[in-house]
Amino acid sequence: MVLKIFFPQCCNRAESGLLVGRWISGHDSAVVLAVIHYPFIPGQVKQYIQQMQAQSGVELTVLGSWSLPKEGQESMESFLRDLSTIFPQQRWLQVSRQMGKMGFICEVVNRNQTALAPPILLTKKQNEEEEEKVIFVHYEQRKVMLSQLHPTESGDPDPNTEPSSELKQVFQTVARSQPLFFLDRYDDGPLKSTHWQSEGREASIIVELLKQASVPLCMLISWLLALWTWISVSSVSCRIFSLYPLRFLSSKLSTCVQISYRTEHMRTLSSPKPAAGHKQFMRKGNILVSFLVDVGLGILLMSWLYRDDHIATLANMLMPAADHVAKELEELLQWLMGAPAGLKMNRALDQVLGRFFLYHIHLWISYIHLMSPFIEGILWYGGLSVCLGLTFALSLLSDMVALLTFHIYCFYVYGARLYCLKIYGLSSLWRLFRGKKWNVLRQRVDSCSYDVDQLFIGTLLFTILLFLLPTTALYYLVFTLLRLVVVLFQGILHLSVDFINSFPLFAMGLRIFRPYRLAEGVKFQVLCDEPGTALHLLMEINPLKCSTVVQTYRTPTYSCYPRDSWAALVKKLFVGELIYPWRHKSTKAD
Amino acid sequence: MEDEAFTDISGKPISLDCQSHSSFCREFIISSPKVSMGKVMVYTCSVWLLAYAVFFFTQNTAVLSGAILVTLVGMMLHIHFVKVDHESLLVIGSLGIQVSSSYASGREITTFIEMSKIKDIVINEAIYMHQIIYYLCVLLKDPSEPDAVSSVVPLFQSSKPRLNCLVKVYKSCQEILSKCQ
């Protein structure tokens, strides 16, 4: 077997001492965590290690000895041997390094039968029998301590169970033995040790102050949230607000959806409990960063809107635009009422439908003109909500588009209903032709014998429906195209809102600025292979791919669920079922 | 350390470089031939001639600058995403296998497979276009059922060496694997 020793890079030039670390059972490898320097009292070392073990939950042991003799210092061969009897272990490593040479020399002392023979003799014999091979894997302690190896365990990671993979065990051991690294170089304790040390104690004062400040802030936010929830719940429980149309409206308006979504986010953020596990922590970070970016963009937009009276300009532009759309629609209807594209329509039905729609436009325009004095005020006060974030501005815009193009929606619904009725009538009469009928009880087509009268009436109706179909189909086609344009615009707005809500900005930032924090795996590099010394490898952290970061850490939103496929959409359009930019309640509920 | 010449499946010369760092750690590097100057010239000239022909008929100078841009961007994309300079396989006994491929621009993609996940290394055959080729692959095992093969990682995918080269790599890999199990 080959013995693997994971050795921290910061201990390369440490003074001679004891190696403290952990044996990884089942994999024949050891993780060195720190070097405790001479001189020490063995009792104190044992006590210190026990204390650290209790704090970190890692089975720390003394692995062996480390010697780096300075110039003019004789080697301490016999002394090192004696050390192994003070700290009784199954295996005792003697790692030594000579000044001016790159490689380490490692000797492994096995103490299987300590009672029978003196350990020194046994070592020599075993070295001759089977030369034990050693690999030194150098790792950077700080990076390994901070990094999170992917894929993380699904579900609740149980800290007590050991992962099967060797690298995961190494990473976990280094991450969990953080208390060991708190011992400072300048501390005046009885023990001196070398390991990774943080160099930013001064900066951490700011972090501590922020941590202190975040507690009352979280409490304030959660209190406000509780108030907000109480208001909304009590208003729902009130009789007026629990009426069907209001609830229906609020579920369809994207601003309301965005508000409920944001409330959920803030509730996650302001929970007083610290994040349990890596996933939860990343989720909180993502939500916080995307919230801050969203608000920042919103405030930028607001400063532009309110600076040069842009709101008034917008409101003044809105009315002519609505008028213009209505005029275009009227022209379109006039064209349809004549002979559109050279088609000869059923004149009577064409006129009826055209007049109906014209009257509708007239109604709509008078409604808009009635509203026109208030539009600027509505925009001004509505614009204030932009300070809550750009997503609010976008969802507000989407709602306004939906309200201003309500006439197009109405036309579409009338056209679709008429068309749907004809299609269903034609299909059932076609069954009558073939001597079949739809059995409602059994949900299938049965054969049936009709009378002559029934057949006559059916044929008559079928002919009428068939000849009237092109007229309705034309109206349906034109209004569906108009509707699709609006739906497309709203869909783009929803997509961008969704993108801002769900993009994992925090994880992306970590990936770019601290690539070692999210590790996909490791990569090894052969450092040196001097003859006579052990093989040295350098372990570097392989950062996660950007696409995997987005996939793993994106916040789930409603658009993550499967939408209608294109084929289903086309089928719906053909049959004349209604299509919506929002999703149906049954699928959106959870 | 030795350097030998082999050919890949389409007959182009490739070189296999075996480095033995220790008795249980070996590295195999297969280098593909560099981009030939003539090929670059042919592609660039054909794009520019085409652009000039279009320019001759339309008298639109944007076509010419577009052609320059297309060739430059195409070359950059080619050396960054398509052209693999060399692929290496690092076998470390009892630790694992590292597969890396470095592109002509210096981009490197590395994956490390732990020994506990590896079942074996084998030479497999596959149907590729109209021929049957041999390739080296690592068989991975599922931790839940140790006997079954959960997935296959093919090695030297872009340089596609011939069987004689694969056999050489295979033999020395097996030597290390058998020693460390």
PDB file of N, CA and C in Angstrom, chain A residues 447-525:
ATOM      1  N   SER A 447     -71.365   4.216 -31.596  1.00  0.00           N
ATOM      2  CA  SER A 447     -72.156   4.304 -32.829  1.00  0.00           C
ATOM      3  C   SER A 447     -73.627   4.454 -32.443  1.00  0.00           C
ATOM      4  N   CYS A 448     -74.385   5.097 -33.300  1.00  0.00           N
ATOM      5  CA  CYS A 448     -75.765   5.432 -32.965  1.00  0.00           C
ATOM      6  C   CYS A 448     -76.549   5.547 -34.267  1.00  0.00           C
ATOM      7  N   SER A 449     -77.795   5.103 -34.270  1.00  0.00           N
ATOM      8  CA  SER A 449     -78.593   5.220 -35.498  1.00  0.00           C
ATOM      9  C   SER A 449     -79.539   6.411 -35.363  1.00  0.00           C
ATOM     10  N   TYR A 450     -79.418   7.348 -36.293  1.00  0.00           N
ATOM     11  CA  TYR A 450     -80.227   8.559 -36.253  1.00  0.00           C
ATOM     12  C   TYR A 450     -81.446   8.420 -37.155  1.00  0.00           C
ATOM     13  N   ASP A 451     -82.501   9.255 -36.839  1.00  0.00           N
ATOM     14  CA  ASP A 451     -83.655   9.329 -37.731  1.00  0.00           C
ATOM     15  C   ASP A 451     -83.299  10.157 -38.959  1.00  0.00           C
ATOM     16  N   VAL A 452     -84.189  10.146 -39.930  1.00  0.00           N
ATOM     17  CA  VAL A 452     -83.980  10.964 -41.134  1.00  0.00           C
ATOM     18  C   VAL A 452     -84.070  12.444 -40.786  1.00  0.00           C
ATOM     19  N   ASP A 453     -85.039  12.794 -39.884  1.00  0.00           N
ATOM     20  CA  ASP A 453     -85.202  14.210 -39.496  1.00  0.00           C
ATOM     21  C   ASP A 453     -83.938  14.738 -38.838  1.00  0.00           C
ATOM     22  N   GLN A 454     -83.419  13.930 -37.915  1.00  0.00           N
ATOM     23  CA  GLN A 454     -82.209  14.344 -37.201  1.00  0.00           C
ATOM     24  C   GLN A 454     -81.071  14.545 -38.180  1.00  0.00           C
ATOM     25  N   LEU A 455     -80.935  13.627 -39.105  1.00  0.00           N
ATOM     26  CA  LEU A 455     -79.852  13.719 -40.088  1.00  0.00           C
ATOM     27  C   LEU A 455     -80.002  14.981 -40.927  1.00  0.00           C
ATOM     28  N   PHE A 456     -81.290  15.282 -41.292  1.00  0.00           N
ATOM     29  CA  PHE A 456     -81.559  16.451 -42.132  1.00  0.00           C
ATOM     30  C   PHE A 456     -81.159  17.738 -41.409  1.00  0.00           C
ATOM     31  N   ILE A 457     -81.643  17.852 -40.150  1.00  0.00           N
ATOM     32  CA  ILE A 457     -81.332  19.055 -39.361  1.00  0.00           C
ATOM     33  C   ILE A 457     -79.822  19.177 -39.180  1.00  0.00           C
ATOM     34  N   GLY A 458     -79.199  18.044 -38.870  1.00  0.00           N
ATOM     35  CA  GLY A 458     -77.749  18.046 -38.630  1.00  0.00           C
ATOM     36  C   GLY A 458     -77.002  18.503 -39.861  1.00  0.00           C
ATOM     37  N   THR A 459     -77.397  18.009 -41.011  1.00  0.00           N
ATOM     38  CA  THR A 459     -76.717  18.388 -42.251  1.00  0.00           C
ATOM     39  C   THR A 459     -76.871  19.871 -42.516  1.00  0.00           C
ATOM     40  N   LEU A 460     -78.103  20.339 -42.295  1.00  0.00           N
ATOM     41  CA  LEU A 460     -78.383  21.764 -42.494  1.00  0.00           C
ATOM     42  C   LEU A 460     -77.471  22.622 -41.625  1.00  0.00           C
ATOM     43  N   LEU A 461     -77.440  22.278 -40.335  1.00  0.00           N
ATOM     44  CA  LEU A 461     -76.620  23.050 -39.388  1.00  0.00           C
ATOM     45  C   LEU A 461     -75.155  22.973 -39.764  1.00  0.00           C
ATOM     46  N   PHE A 462     -74.745  21.784 -40.167  1.00  0.00           N
ATOM     47  CA  PHE A 462     -73.340  21.587 -40.528  1.00  0.00           C
ATOM     48  C   PHE A 462     -72.967  22.508 -41.687  1.00  0.00           C
ATOM     49  N   THR A 463     -73.842  22.577 -42.683  1.00  0.00           N
ATOM     50  CA  THR A 463     -73.564  23.418 -43.845  1.00  0.00           C
ATOM     51  C   THR A 463     -73.456  24.879 -43.442  1.00  0.00           C
ATOM     52  N   ILE A 464     -74.428  25.296 -42.607  1.00  0.00           N
ATOM     53  CA  ILE A 464     -74.425  26.712 -42.179  1.00  0.00           C
ATOM     54  C   ILE A 464     -73.121  27.029 -41.445  1.00  0.00           C
ATOM     55  N   LEU A 465     -72.768  26.166 -40.474  1.00  0.00           N
ATOM     56  CA  LEU A 465     -71.559  26.404 -39.673  1.00  0.00           C
ATOM     57  C   LEU A 465     -70.327  26.413 -40.560  1.00  0.00           C
ATOM     58  N   LEU A 466     -70.286  25.486 -41.507  1.00  0.00           N
ATOM     59  CA  LEU A 466     -69.112  25.376 -42.366  1.00  0.00           C
ATOM     60  C   LEU A 466     -68.936  26.630 -43.204  1.00  0.00           C
ATOM     61  N   PHE A 467     -70.060  27.192 -43.703  1.00  0.00           N
ATOM     62  CA  PHE A 467     -69.928  28.373 -44.561  1.00  0.00           C
ATOM     63  C   PHE A 467     -69.659  29.639 -43.763  1.00  0.00           C
ATOM     64  N   LEU A 468     -70.083  29.639 -42.479  1.00  0.00           N
ATOM     65  CA  LEU A 468     -69.811  30.830 -41.655  1.00  0.00           C
ATOM     66  C   LEU A 468     -68.420  30.764 -41.019  1.00  0.00           C
ATOM     67  N   LEU A 469     -67.801  29.593 -41.083  1.00  0.00           N
ATOM     68  CA  LEU A 469     -66.521  29.419 -40.367  1.00  0.00           C
ATOM     69  C   LEU A 469     -65.433  30.395 -40.845  1.00  0.00           C
ATOM     70  N   PRO A 470     -65.231  30.610 -42.166  1.00  0.00           N
ATOM     71  CA  PRO A 470     -64.128  31.484 -42.582  1.00  0.00           C
ATOM     72  C   PRO A 470     -64.214  32.882 -41.997  1.00  0.00           C
ATOM     73  N   THR A 471     -65.419  33.445 -41.909  1.00  0.00           N
ATOM     74  CA  THR A 471     -65.560  34.798 -41.372  1.00  0.00           C
ATOM     75  C   THR A 471     -65.056  34.867 -39.940  1.00  0.00           C
ATOM     76  N   THR A 472     -65.573  33.966 -39.102  1.00  0.00           N
ATOM     77  CA  THR A 472     -65.133  33.975 -37.705  1.00  0.00           C
ATOM     78  C   THR A 472     -63.654  33.645 -37.595  1.00  0.00           C
ATOM     79  N   ALA A 473     -63.204  32.697 -38.439  1.00  0.00           N
ATOM     80  CA  ALA A 473     -61.806  32.310 -38.371  1.00  0.00           C
ATOM     81  C   ALA A 473     -60.910  33.499 -38.676  1.00  0.00           C
ATOM     82  N   LEU A 474     -61.326  34.338 -39.627  1.00  0.00           N
ATOM     83  CA  LEU A 474     -60.517  35.501 -39.968  1.00  0.00           C
ATOM     84  C   LEU A 474     -60.430  36.464 -38.792  1.00  0.00           C
ATOM     85  N   TYR A 475     -61.575  36.773 -38.181  1.00  0.00           N
ATOM     86  CA  TYR A 475     -61.565  37.662 -37.018  1.00  0.00           C
ATOM     87  C   TYR A 475     -60.694  37.070 -35.921  1.00  0.00           C
ATOM     88  N   TYR A 476     -60.878  35.786 -35.713  1.00  0.00           N
ATOM     89  CA  TYR A 476     -60.108  35.105 -34.654  1.00  0.00           C
ATOM     90  C   TYR A 476     -58.621  35.228 -34.931  1.00  0.00           C
ATOM     91  N   LEU A 477     -58.223  35.007 -36.190  1.00  0.00           N
ATOM     92  CA  LEU A 477     -56.809  35.033 -36.545  1.00  0.00           C
ATOM     93  C   LEU A 477     -56.200  36.403 -36.275  1.00  0.00           C
ATOM     94  N   VAL A 478     -56.906  37.449 -36.732  1.00  0.00           N
ATOM     95  CA  VAL A 478     -56.361  38.811 -36.584  1.00  0.00           C
ATOM     96  C   VAL A 478     -56.204  39.164 -35.112  1.00  0.00           C
ATOM     97  N   PHE A 479     -57.234  38.890 -34.324  1.00  0.00           N
ATOM     98  CA  PHE A 479     -57.158  39.286 -32.918  1.00  0.00           C
ATOM     99  C   PHE A 479     -56.203  38.413 -32.123  1.00  0.00           C
ATOM    100  N   THR A 480     -56.047  37.155 -32.547  1.00  0.00           N
ATOM    101  CA  THR A 480     -55.079  36.309 -31.863  1.00  0.00           C
ATOM    102  C   THR A 480     -53.664  36.837 -32.098  1.00  0.00           C
ATOM    103  N   LEU A 481     -53.401  37.287 -33.331  1.00  0.00           N
ATOM    104  CA  LEU A 481     -52.070  37.838 -33.610  1.00  0.00           C
ATOM    105  C   LEU A 481     -51.813  39.063 -32.738  1.00  0.00           C
ATOM    106  N   LEU A 482     -52.827  39.953 -32.650  1.00  0.00           N
ATOM    107  CA  LEU A 482     -52.674  41.138 -31.786  1.00  0.00           C
ATOM    108  C   LEU A 482     -52.393  40.727 -30.352  1.00  0.00           C
ATOM    109  N   ARG A 483     -53.169  39.757 -29.885  1.00  0.00           N
ATOM    110  CA  ARG A 483     -53.032  39.286 -28.511  1.00  0.00           C
ATOM    111  C   ARG A 483     -51.648  38.687 -28.274  1.00  0.00           C
ATOM    112  N   LEU A 484     -51.150  37.956 -29.286  1.00  0.00           N
ATOM    113  CA  LEU A 484     -49.849  37.307 -29.132  1.00  0.00           C
ATOM    114  C   LEU A 484     -48.736  38.343 -28.983  1.00  0.00           C
ATOM    115  N   VAL A 485     -48.883  39.477 -29.699  1.00  0.00           N
ATOM    116  CA  VAL A 485     -47.877  40.539 -29.553  1.00  0.00           C
ATOM    117  C   VAL A 485     -47.834  41.026 -28.114  1.00  0.00           C
ATOM    118  N   VAL A 486     -49.022  41.279 -27.535  1.00  0.00           N
ATOM    119  CA  VAL A 486     -49.093  41.759 -26.156  1.00  0.00           C
ATOM    120  C   VAL A 486     -48.513  40.712 -25.197  1.00  0.00           C
ATOM    121  N   VAL A 487     -48.900  39.449 -25.423  1.00  0.00           N
ATOM    122  CA  VAL A 487     -48.436  38.378 -24.538  1.00  0.00           C
ATOM    123  C   VAL A 487     -46.924  38.245 -24.611  1.00  0.00           C
ATOM    124  N   LEU A 488     -46.387  38.419 -25.822  1.00  0.00           N
ATOM    125  CA  LEU A 488     -44.939  38.326 -25.990  1.00  0.00           C
ATOM    126  C   LEU A 488     -44.236  39.416 -25.190  1.00  0.00           C
ATOM    127  N   PHE A 489     -44.761  40.648 -25.282  1.00  0.00           N
ATOM    128  CA  PHE A 489     -44.167  41.760 -24.549  1.00  0.00           C
ATOM    129  C   PHE A 489     -44.207  41.488 -23.047  1.00  0.00           C
ATOM    130  N   GLN A 490     -45.394  41.053 -22.577  1.00  0.00           N
ATOM    131  CA  GLN A 490     -45.522  40.766 -21.140  1.00  0.00           C
ATOM    132  C   GLN A 490     -44.607  39.610 -20.731  1.00  0.00           C
ATOM    133  N   GLY A 491     -44.485  38.642 -21.620  1.00  0.00           N
ATOM    134  CA  GLY A 491     -43.625  37.501 -21.315  1.00  0.00           C
ATOM    135  C   GLY A 491     -42.186  37.922 -21.151  1.00  0.00           C
ATOM    136  N   ILE A 492     -41.728  38.867 -22.023  1.00  0.00           N
ATOM    137  CA  ILE A 492     -40.345  39.349 -21.891  1.00  0.00           C
ATOM    138  C   ILE A 492     -40.172  40.058 -20.556  1.00  0.00           C
ATOM    139  N   LEU A 493     -41.163  40.875 -20.170  1.00  0.00           N
ATOM    140  CA  LEU A 493     -41.077  41.567 -18.881  1.00  0.00           C
ATOM    141  C   LEU A 493     -41.012  40.560 -17.738  1.00  0.00           C
ATOM    142  N   HIS A 494     -41.880  39.541 -17.794  1.00  0.00           N
ATOM    143  CA  HIS A 494     -41.898  38.536 -16.717  1.00  0.00           C
ATOM    144  C   HIS A 494     -40.570  37.796 -16.651  1.00  0.00           C
ATOM    145  N   LEU A 495     -40.031  37.501 -17.836  1.00  0.00           N
ATOM    146  CA  LEU A 495     -38.756  36.774 -17.856  1.00  0.00           C
ATOM    147  C   LEU A 495     -37.658  37.590 -17.208  1.00  0.00           C
ATOM    148  N   SER A 496     -37.638  38.916 -17.507  1.00  0.00           N
ATOM    149  CA  SER A 496     -36.556  39.712 -16.929  1.00  0.00           C
ATOM    150  C   SER A 496     -36.740  39.840 -15.419  1.00  0.00           C
ATOM    151  N   VAL A 497     -37.983  39.991 -14.968  1.00  0.00           N
ATOM    152  CA  VAL A 497     -38.238  40.039 -13.515  1.00  0.00           C
ATOM    153  C   VAL A 497     -37.760  38.740 -12.867  1.00  0.00           C
ATOM    154  N   ASP A 498     -38.093  37.669 -13.531  1.00  0.00           N
ATOM    155  CA  ASP A 498     -37.724  36.360 -13.008  1.00  0.00           C
ATOM    156  C   ASP A 498     -36.227  36.168 -12.971  1.00  0.00           C
ATOM    157  N   PHE A 499     -35.569  36.681 -13.993  1.00  0.00           N
ATOM    158  CA  PHE A 499     -34.106  36.580 -14.066  1.00  0.00           C
ATOM    159  C   PHE A 499     -33.473  37.315 -12.894  1.00  0.00           C
ATOM    160  N   ILE A 500     -33.958  38.546 -12.617  1.00  0.00           N
ATOM    161  CA  ILE A 500     -33.392  39.306 -11.497  1.00  0.00           C
ATOM    162  C   ILE A 500     -33.666  38.578 -10.191  1.00  0.00           C
ATOM    163  N   ASN A 501     -34.869  38.024 -10.068  1.00  0.00           N
ATOM    164  CA  ASN A 501     -35.226  37.355  -8.815  1.00  0.00           C
ATOM    165  C   ASN A 501     -34.401  36.107  -8.571  1.00  0.00           C
ATOM    166  N   SER A 502     -34.079  35.370  -9.637  1.00  0.00           N
ATOM    167  CA  SER A 502     -33.542  34.037  -9.399  1.00  0.00           C
ATOM    168  C   SER A 502     -32.057  33.898  -9.698  1.00  0.00           C
ATOM    169  N   PHE A 503     -31.434  34.900 -10.326  1.00  0.00           N
ATOM    170  CA  PHE A 503     -30.025  34.705 -10.699  1.00  0.00           C
ATOM    171  C   PHE A 503     -29.144  34.679  -9.454  1.00  0.00           C
ATOM    172  N   PRO A 504     -28.294  33.656  -9.292  1.00  0.00           N
ATOM    173  CA  PRO A 504     -27.481  33.546  -8.076  1.00  0.00           C
ATOM    174  C   PRO A 504     -26.269  34.476  -8.123  1.00  0.00           C
ATOM    175  N   LEU A 505     -26.501  35.764  -7.827  1.00  0.00           N
ATOM    176  CA  LEU A 505     -25.411  36.748  -7.931  1.00  0.00           C
ATOM    177  C   LEU A 505     -24.300  36.478  -6.920  1.00  0.00           C
ATOM    178  N   PHE A 506     -24.691  36.093  -5.714  1.00  0.00           N
ATOM    179  CA  PHE A 506     -23.693  35.876  -4.657  1.00  0.00           C
ATOM    180  C   PHE A 506     -22.777  34.713  -5.021  1.00  0.00           C
ATOM    181  N   ALA A 507     -23.377  33.625  -5.469  1.00  0.00           N
ATOM    182  CA  ALA A 507     -22.565  32.458  -5.831  1.00  0.00           C
ATOM    183  C   ALA A 507     -21.664  32.781  -7.020  1.00  0.00           C
ATOM    184  N   MET A 508     -22.196  33.564  -7.958  1.00  0.00           N
ATOM    185  CA  MET A 508     -21.406  33.951  -9.130  1.00  0.00           C
ATOM    186  C   MET A 508     -20.225  34.808  -8.706  1.00  0.00           C
ATOM    187  N   GLY A 509     -20.480  35.753  -7.783  1.00  0.00           N
ATOM    188  CA  GLY A 509     -19.404  36.611  -7.285  1.00  0.00           C
ATOM    189  C   GLY A 509     -18.336  35.796  -6.596  1.00  0.00           C
ATOM    190  N   LEU A 510     -18.763  34.833  -5.778  1.00  0.00           N
ATOM    191  CA  LEU A 510     -17.795  33.947  -5.102  1.00  0.00           C
ATOM    192  C   LEU A 510     -16.967  33.202  -6.131  1.00  0.00           C
ATOM    193  N   ARG A 511     -17.636  32.727  -7.167  1.00  0.00           N
ATOM    194  CA  ARG A 511     -16.937  31.953  -8.200  1.00  0.00           C
ATOM    195  C   ARG A 511     -15.883  32.807  -8.897  1.00  0.00           C
ATOM    196  N   ILE A 512     -16.206  34.107  -9.107  1.00  0.00           N
ATOM    197  CA  ILE A 512     -15.280  34.964  -9.855  1.00  0.00           C
ATOM    198  C   ILE A 512     -14.156  35.466  -8.950  1.00  0.00           C
ATOM    199  N   PHE A 513     -14.495  35.941  -7.748  1.00  0.00           N
ATOM    200  CA  PHE A 513     -13.469  36.577  -6.925  1.00  0.00           C
ATOM    201  C   PHE A 513     -12.774  35.614  -5.973  1.00  0.00           C
ATOM    202  N   ARG A 514     -13.448  34.565  -5.531  1.00  0.00           N
ATOM    203  CA  ARG A 514     -12.827  33.567  -4.657  1.00  0.00           C
ATOM    204  C   ARG A 514     -13.082  32.188  -5.262  1.00  0.00           C
ATOM    205  N   PRO A 515     -12.369  31.864  -6.363  1.00  0.00           N
ATOM    206  CA  PRO A 515     -12.713  30.617  -7.089  1.00  0.00           C
ATOM    207  C   PRO A 515     -12.571  29.369  -6.233  1.00  0.00           C
ATOM    208  N   TYR A 516     -11.770  29.433  -5.155  1.00  0.00           N
ATOM    209  CA  TYR A 516     -11.564  28.219  -4.379  1.00  0.00           C
ATOM    210  C   TYR A 516     -12.723  27.924  -3.444  1.00  0.00           C
ATOM    211  N   ARG A 517     -13.644  28.891  -3.260  1.00  0.00           N
ATOM    212  CA  ARG A 517     -14.715  28.661  -2.299  1.00  0.00           C
ATOM    213  C   ARG A 517     -15.676  27.570  -2.777  1.00  0.00           C
ATOM    214  N   LEU A 518     -15.945  27.535  -4.072  1.00  0.00           N
ATOM    215  CA  LEU A 518     -16.831  26.506  -4.608  1.00  0.00           C
ATOM    216  C   LEU A 518     -15.974  25.567  -5.445  1.00  0.00           C
ATOM    217  N   ALA A 519     -15.683  24.399  -4.898  1.00  0.00           N
ATOM    218  CA  ALA A 519     -14.757  23.498  -5.571  1.00  0.00           C
ATOM    219  C   ALA A 519     -15.524  22.381  -6.249  1.00  0.00           C
ATOM    220  N   GLU A 520     -15.119  22.078  -7.467  1.00  0.00           N
ATOM    221  CA  GLU A 520     -15.715  20.939  -8.146  1.00  0.00           C
ATOM    222  C   GLU A 520     -14.924  19.678  -7.820  1.00  0.00           C
ATOM    223  N   GLY A 521     -13.646  19.877  -7.609  1.00  0.00           N
ATOM    224  CA  GLY A 521     -12.788  18.748  -7.293  1.00  0.00           C
ATOM    225  C   GLY A 521     -11.397  19.275  -7.058  1.00  0.00           C
ATOM    226  N   VAL A 522     -10.422  18.451  -7.245  1.00  0.00           N
ATOM    227  CA  VAL A 522      -9.051  18.910  -7.064  1.00  0.00           C
ATOM    228  C   VAL A 522      -8.250  18.539  -8.303  1.00  0.00           C
ATOM    229  N   LYS A 523      -7.090  19.179  -8.449  1.00  0.00           N
ATOM    230  CA  LYS A 523      -6.172  18.730  -9.480  1.00  0.00           C
ATOM    231  C   LYS A 523      -4.783  18.641  -8.872  1.00  0.00           C
ATOM    232  N   PHE A 524      -4.027  17.673  -9.348  1.00  0.00           N
ATOM    233  CA  PHE A 524      -2.708  17.437  -8.784  1.00  0.00           C
ATOM    234  C   PHE A 524      -1.647  17.824  -9.789  1.00  0.00           C
ATOM    235  N   GLN A 525      -0.503  18.211  -9.214  1.00  0.00           N
ATOM    236  CA  GLN A 525       0.613  18.592 -10.058  1.00  0.00           C
ATOM    237  C   GLN A 525       1.834  17.950  -9.415  1.00  0.00           C
TER     238      GLN A 525
END
